[in-house]
Amino acid sequence: MTRPGAQLALSIVAVATVLAVVQVATAGVPRSKFDAMVNRMSQPVDESLGLYDDQDKVVQLTVGNFNETVLEQNRGSLVEFYNTYCGHCRRFAPTYKELAQQLHAWQDVVIVSAIDCAAEENNGICRTYEVMGYPTLRYMGPGFQPSEKQYGLKLESQKPEEIRNLLAGFVAADNQTVNNTLWPNFAPVSETESAGSLFEASQNQREYVALIHEPENSTIAIQTALFLLQWPAVQVRRFNDASLAVKYKLDTSKENIALVDRKDNVKILVPEAQTSEAYAKAIETALRALHFTPRPEQQLDQQHLTSTTAKNGALNDIIKEVRRNKHLIYQADLEMAIRTILHNEVPKVNEISGERLLALQRFLTVLQRYNPLGTNGRELVSKLKDYVVQFNQQLPGKTFEQELQRLEAKLGPIYSANHFVGCTGSSPHLRGFSCSLWTLFHFMSVQAATNEGAQDPLEVLQAMHGYIKNFFGCTDCSEHFQAMASRRKIWNVGSKDEAVLWLWQAHNEVNLRLAGDATEDSQFPKVQFPTVSSCTQCRHNATASATATKTGADIDWNKDAVLSFLKNIHNPQFVNRFGVQREELLHETLDTMRQKRQIANVFSDMDMRMGMFLYAFCIVMMVVAFKLFAFKGGYRKKPYGHDLLGKV
Ligand SMILES: Cc1cc2nc3c(=O)[nH]c(=O)nc-3n(C[C@H](O)[C@H](O)[C@H](O)COP(=O)(O)OP(=O)(O)OC[C@H]3O[C@@H](n4cnc5c(N)ncnc54)[C@H](O)[C@@H]3O)c2cc1C
Ligand SMILES: *[C@@H]1O[C@H](CO)[C@@H](O)[C@H](O)[C@H]1NC(C)=O
Ligand SMILES: *[C@@H]1O[C@H](CO)[C@@H](O)[C@H](O)[C@H]1NC(C)=O
Ligand SMILES: *[C@@H]1O[C@H](CO)[C@@H](O)[C@H](O)[C@H]1NC(C)=O
Ligand SMILES: *[C@@H]1O[C@H](CO)[C@@H](O)[C@H](O)[C@H]1NC(C)=O
Ligand SMILES: *[C@@H]1O[C@H](CO)[C@@H](O)[C@H](O)[C@H]1NC(C)=O
């Protein structure tokens, strides 16, 4: 069948079929089922679940218990400031948990704790403590009070051995009178002291003094003392001066321990290894042999988190739905990204000034232009931008937060969704915000590319770069991104389409690096996007590249196809509303966007019935055309047949 009329009719039918299918696919699950699903997720999911739970020895800090746990205590606190969504924080979490487990015996002198700065309620704390990178570790000593430029001592390491060493050093330097009977005497033994005088100042419970030589820069004796806090029978003292060793019959070349009793008897203990744990174990073993026992352990109060199990049912339903349609863009994710940015990332910065302020102004300008929120949300962003551009020196994060709250209270409901959908992870700490942030920037880059009015090809990329550099709370992501941006010459991007593709390629580079990483969600593996199954024509040789996905860069992309695929999935009309709870907040937006951007499309209404109607209409057309051209014959002689084709 090669007759043009029939071909035309067939292609109309084909287009209509595709559109109808797209509509069916994007219509999602029935509302009733979804409402039930969402109702089960009673709490907004932006209430971060944190990386630690009651099973861990990490004390979980929140705005509600921070002051009473950290300030003016008779012991110190090691505090980790982290963001749940920061991949590096997640990779560090097992290390920190293990550290907390190891250092649990130190808890009367220093506790291991953590606060989630991704939880909006904690904004104030993370802002006050001027946390600039995540994770940040700080030591707050006994009696600690925050003051100007005094927010604790920073531990510049993420290696457990180094952290322990630094922490022990900070603790031992806190040698002012601490109202804590368990606080060890960290002062090094001096030349003037004798075995007998060692007991003079100590409590009468102390039956033994364990003397340990501590070489320069080592904290082995300090750590041993901390491991033995539960042993009232012994006091650990350190000495740095190797010449003192002879006095206690110690051979410093072997680094062993002298256990001195009140009668000046010295017992030499030989630990199994040169670690503080081995030292402590050697002393404990000796004490047990002498029938001493440790104090009974005290459990610190742990704040109980709300159970997450109730949410799991709904979560699984969402994941199932999203996995069926992996490349769809969801309204809920776009909103969650904006919400997290406005409510958490920006307000967390203590002083927004200089480059940061400029970055915020740029970001809000671009967001205002390509805002996927509904009427109230557009009003909010526009007002917020007007507010922020008034500042040219500095804007305190707190002031921004107050203005945001004021505007939101005034404008009424802003967000139609309160949890992630396409960015839902199969477990609480996976995906989420960082996933939605990519989605938002891809979305905006495509909106810019389809916006006739926009001239600057760098508009969105520049806003994104500034945002990621100055506000994104995933510090290592931010650093990687900046390095990648200069390596991939972000500022040389010459057109809006190129900008879309630049971001797509950059994202794929990150996907490649993170494939198989510990932070990867097994339900959503990192792939070179789009996959063959999402877009066959996006790869020149789909068969070859399907096997070459592991080496990402080797894929022979068809960039024109990729570009139109990206434009297609980010088209506001195809943004999926699955998971939206307050659809009434949205309607006007899409219409406005459509009119403004004049996205020419006869199928402007996503209503499925319309699609079905067109489908039926086209079938009728085909039958008519078929009859007209195929059976009546002689169409070749009729010029209007060609005219008709010529106009298509
Ligand atoms: C700027 C930036 C830099 C980051 N750098 C790091 C880092 O250095 N280290 C680290 O551990 N984590 C980093 N992350 C986080 C990481 O990239 C992921 O966001 C996170 O691991 C969650 O992954 P995900 O599986 O949800 O998918 P994401 O990679 O977040 O992708 C989100 C969605 O975008 C779509 N998508 C995927 N690839 C593309 C593409 N090429 N083009 C268009 N759409 C695509 C997919 O549908 C996916 O669901 C960064 C995040 C951002 C925003
Ligand atoms: C915590 O302490 C800080 C500094 O002392 C104080 O400004 C803040 O109001 C306190 N917060 C609460 C909740 O008590
Ligand atoms: C030391 O702490 C105890 C109880 O923790 C308290 O009763 C006492 O007043 C404190 N002493 C000083 C000097 O702070
Ligand atoms: C306290 O620590 C400082 C610095 O580590 C040290 O110089 C000082 O001697 C110590 N004081 C006491 C009483 O241990
Ligand atoms: C101890 O640390 C200081 C400062 O880091 C360094 O200069 C010194 O060489 C170190 N000493 C030893 C014995 O490692
Ligand atoms: C696709 O790649 C395969 C394997 O590399 C090769 O055998 C085949 O000829 C390629 N096809 C095309 C159309 O390039």
Coordinates of N, CA, C and O in Angstrom, one line a residue, residues 163-237:
I163 N 40.3 10.5 63.7 CA 39.3 11.1 64.5 C 39.5 10.8 66.0 O 39.5 11.7 66.8
R164 N 39.8 9.6 66.3 CA 40.0 9.2 67.7 C 41.2 9.9 68.3 O 41.1 10.4 69.4
N165 N 42.2 10.0 67.5 CA 43.4 10.7 67.9 C 43.2 12.2 68.2 O 43.6 12.7 69.2
L166 N 42.5 12.8 67.2 CA 42.2 14.3 67.4 C 41.3 14.5 68.6 O 41.5 15.4 69.4
L167 N 40.3 13.6 68.7 CA 39.3 13.7 69.8 C 40.0 13.6 71.1 O 39.8 14.4 72.0
A168 N 40.8 12.6 71.2 CA 41.5 12.3 72.5 C 42.4 13.5 72.8 O 42.5 13.9 74.0
G169 N 43.0 14.1 71.8 CA 43.9 15.3 72.0 C 43.0 16.5 72.6 O 43.4 17.1 73.6
F170 N 41.9 16.7 72.0 CA 41.0 17.8 72.4 C 40.5 17.5 73.9 O 40.5 18.4 74.7
V171 N 40.1 16.3 74.1 CA 39.6 16.0 75.5 C 40.7 16.2 76.5 O 40.5 16.8 77.6
A172 N 41.9 15.7 76.2 CA 43.0 15.8 77.2 C 43.4 17.3 77.4 O 43.9 17.6 78.5
A173 N 43.2 18.1 76.4 CA 43.5 19.5 76.6 C 42.5 20.3 77.5 O 42.8 21.3 78.0
D174 N 41.3 19.7 77.6 CA 40.3 20.2 78.5 C 40.7 19.9 79.9 O 40.0 19.0 80.5
N175 N 41.7 20.5 80.5 CA 42.1 20.0 81.8 C 41.8 21.0 82.9 O 42.3 20.9 84.0
Q176 N 40.9 22.0 82.6 CA 40.4 22.9 83.7 C 39.5 22.0 84.6 O 39.1 20.9 84.2
T177 N 39.2 22.6 85.7 CA 38.4 21.8 86.6 C 37.0 21.5 86.0 O 36.2 22.4 85.8
V178 N 36.8 20.3 85.7 CA 35.5 19.8 85.2 C 34.8 19.2 86.3 O 35.4 18.3 87.0
N179 N 33.6 19.5 86.5 CA 32.8 18.9 87.6 C 32.4 17.5 87.2 O 31.2 17.2 86.9
N180 N 33.3 16.6 87.1 CA 33.1 15.3 86.7 C 34.1 14.3 87.3 O 35.3 14.4 86.9
T181 N 33.6 13.6 88.3 CA 34.6 12.7 89.0 C 35.2 11.7 88.2 O 36.3 11.1 88.6
L182 N 34.6 11.4 87.0 CA 35.2 10.4 86.2 C 36.3 10.9 85.2 O 37.0 10.2 84.5
W183 N 36.4 12.3 85.2 CA 37.3 12.9 84.3 C 38.8 12.5 84.6 O 39.2 12.7 85.7
P184 N 39.5 11.8 83.7 CA 40.8 11.3 84.1 C 41.8 12.5 84.3 O 41.6 13.6 83.8
N185 N 42.8 12.2 85.0 CA 43.9 13.2 85.2 C 44.8 13.0 84.0 O 45.6 12.1 83.9
F186 N 44.7 14.0 83.0 CA 45.5 13.8 81.8 C 46.8 14.5 81.9 O 47.6 14.4 81.0
A187 N 47.1 15.1 83.0 CA 48.4 15.8 83.1 C 49.5 14.8 83.1 O 49.4 13.7 83.8
P188 N 50.5 15.0 82.3 CA 51.6 14.0 82.3 C 52.3 13.9 83.6 O 52.4 14.9 84.3
V189 N 52.8 12.7 83.9 CA 53.5 12.5 85.2 C 54.8 13.4 85.1 O 55.5 13.3 84.1
S190 N 55.1 14.1 86.2 CA 56.3 14.9 86.1 C 57.4 14.2 86.8 O 57.2 13.2 87.6
E191 N 58.6 14.7 86.6 CA 59.8 14.1 87.2 C 59.7 14.1 88.7 O 60.3 13.2 89.4
T192 N 59.1 15.1 89.3 CA 59.0 15.2 90.8 C 58.1 14.2 91.4 O 58.2 14.0 92.6
E193 N 57.3 13.6 90.6 CA 56.4 12.6 91.2 C 57.1 11.3 91.5 O 58.0 10.9 90.7
S194 N 56.6 10.6 92.5 CA 57.2 9.3 92.8 C 56.0 8.3 92.8 O 54.8 8.7 92.8
A195 N 56.3 7.1 92.8 CA 55.3 6.1 92.8 C 54.3 6.3 93.9 O 53.1 6.3 93.8
G196 N 54.8 6.7 95.1 CA 53.9 7.0 96.3 C 53.1 8.2 96.1 O 51.9 8.1 96.3
S197 N 53.6 9.3 95.5 CA 52.9 10.5 95.4 C 51.8 10.4 94.4 O 50.9 11.3 94.3
L198 N 51.9 9.4 93.5 CA 50.9 9.3 92.5 C 49.5 9.1 93.0 O 48.5 9.5 92.4
F199 N 49.4 8.6 94.2 CA 48.1 8.3 94.8 C 47.5 9.4 95.6 O 46.4 9.4 96.0
E200 N 48.4 10.4 95.9 CA 48.0 11.5 96.9 C 46.7 12.2 96.5 O 45.8 12.3 97.3
A201 N 46.6 12.6 95.3 CA 45.5 13.4 94.9 C 44.3 12.6 94.5 O 43.2 13.0 94.3
S202 N 44.5 11.3 94.3 CA 43.4 10.5 93.7 C 42.5 10.0 94.7 O 42.8 9.9 95.9
Q203 N 41.3 9.6 94.3 CA 40.3 9.1 95.2 C 40.7 7.8 95.8 O 41.5 7.0 95.2
N204 N 40.2 7.5 96.9 CA 40.6 6.3 97.6 C 40.2 5.0 96.9 O 40.7 3.9 97.2
Q205 N 39.2 5.1 96.0 CA 38.8 3.9 95.2 C 40.0 3.4 94.3 O 40.0 2.3 94.0
R206 N 40.9 4.3 94.0 CA 41.9 4.0 93.1 C 43.0 3.1 93.8 O 43.7 3.6 94.6
E207 N 43.0 1.9 93.4 CA 44.0 1.0 94.0 C 45.3 0.9 93.2 O 46.3 0.5 93.7
Y208 N 45.1 1.3 91.9 CA 46.3 1.1 91.0 C 46.4 2.4 90.2 O 45.5 3.0 89.8
V209 N 47.7 2.6 89.8 CA 47.9 3.6 88.8 C 48.6 2.9 87.6 O 49.6 2.1 87.9
A210 N 48.1 3.0 86.4 CA 48.7 2.4 85.3 C 49.5 3.5 84.6 O 49.0 4.5 84.1
L211 N 50.8 3.3 84.5 CA 51.7 4.3 83.8 C 52.0 3.9 82.4 O 52.4 2.7 82.2
I212 N 51.8 4.8 81.5 CA 51.9 4.5 80.1 C 52.8 5.5 79.5 O 52.6 6.7 79.6
H213 N 53.8 5.1 78.8 CA 54.6 6.0 78.0 C 53.9 6.4 76.7 O 53.4 5.6 76.0
E214 N 53.8 7.7 76.5 CA 53.1 8.2 75.4 C 54.1 9.0 74.5 O 54.5 10.1 74.8
P215 N 54.5 8.4 73.4 CA 55.4 9.1 72.5 C 54.8 10.4 72.0 O 53.6 10.6 72.0
E216 N 55.6 11.3 71.5 CA 55.1 12.6 70.9 C 54.1 12.3 69.8 O 54.2 11.3 69.1
N217 N 53.1 13.1 69.9 CA 51.9 13.1 68.9 C 51.1 11.8 69.0 O 50.2 11.6 68.3
S218 N 51.3 11.0 70.0 CA 50.5 9.8 70.2 C 49.5 10.2 71.3 O 49.7 11.0 72.1
T219 N 48.3 9.5 71.2 CA 47.3 9.7 72.3 C 47.0 8.4 72.9 O 45.9 8.2 73.5
I220 N 47.9 7.4 72.9 CA 47.6 6.1 73.3 C 47.2 6.0 74.8 O 46.3 5.2 75.1
A221 N 47.9 6.8 75.6 CA 47.6 6.7 77.0 C 46.3 7.4 77.3 O 45.5 6.9 78.2
I222 N 46.0 8.5 76.6 CA 44.8 9.2 76.8 C 43.6 8.3 76.5 O 42.6 8.2 77.2
Q223 N 43.8 7.6 75.3 CA 42.7 6.8 74.9 C 42.5 5.6 75.8 O 41.4 5.1 76.1
T224 N 43.6 5.1 76.3 CA 43.5 3.9 77.3 C 42.8 4.4 78.5 O 41.9 3.7 79.0
A225 N 43.1 5.6 79.0 CA 42.4 6.1 80.2 C 40.9 6.2 79.9 O 40.1 5.9 80.8
L226 N 40.5 6.6 78.7 CA 39.1 6.8 78.3 C 38.4 5.4 78.2 O 37.2 5.3 78.6
F227 N 39.2 4.4 77.8 CA 38.6 3.1 77.7 C 38.4 2.5 79.1 O 37.6 1.5 79.2
L228 N 39.1 3.0 80.1 CA 39.0 2.4 81.4 C 38.2 3.3 82.4 O 38.3 3.1 83.6
L229 N 37.3 4.1 81.8 CA 36.5 5.0 82.7 C 35.6 4.1 83.6 O 35.3 4.6 84.7
Q230 N 35.2 3.0 83.1 CA 34.3 2.1 83.9 C 35.1 1.3 85.0 O 34.4 0.5 85.7
W231 N 36.4 1.5 85.1 CA 37.1 0.8 86.1 C 37.6 1.7 87.2 O 38.7 2.3 87.1
P232 N 36.8 1.8 88.3 CA 37.2 2.8 89.3 C 38.5 2.4 90.1 O 39.1 3.2 90.7
A233 N 38.9 1.1 89.9 CA 40.1 0.7 90.7 C 41.4 1.2 90.1 O 42.4 1.2 90.8
V234 N 41.4 1.7 88.9 CA 42.6 2.1 88.3 C 42.6 3.6 87.7 O 41.5 4.1 87.3
Q235 N 43.7 4.2 87.8 CA 43.9 5.5 87.2 C 45.0 5.4 86.2 O 46.1 4.9 86.5
V236 N 44.8 5.8 85.0 CA 45.8 5.8 84.0 C 46.5 7.1 83.9 O 45.9 8.2 83.9
R237 N 47.8 7.1 84.0 CA 48.6 8.3 83.9 C 49.6 8.1 82.7 O 50.1 7.0 82.5

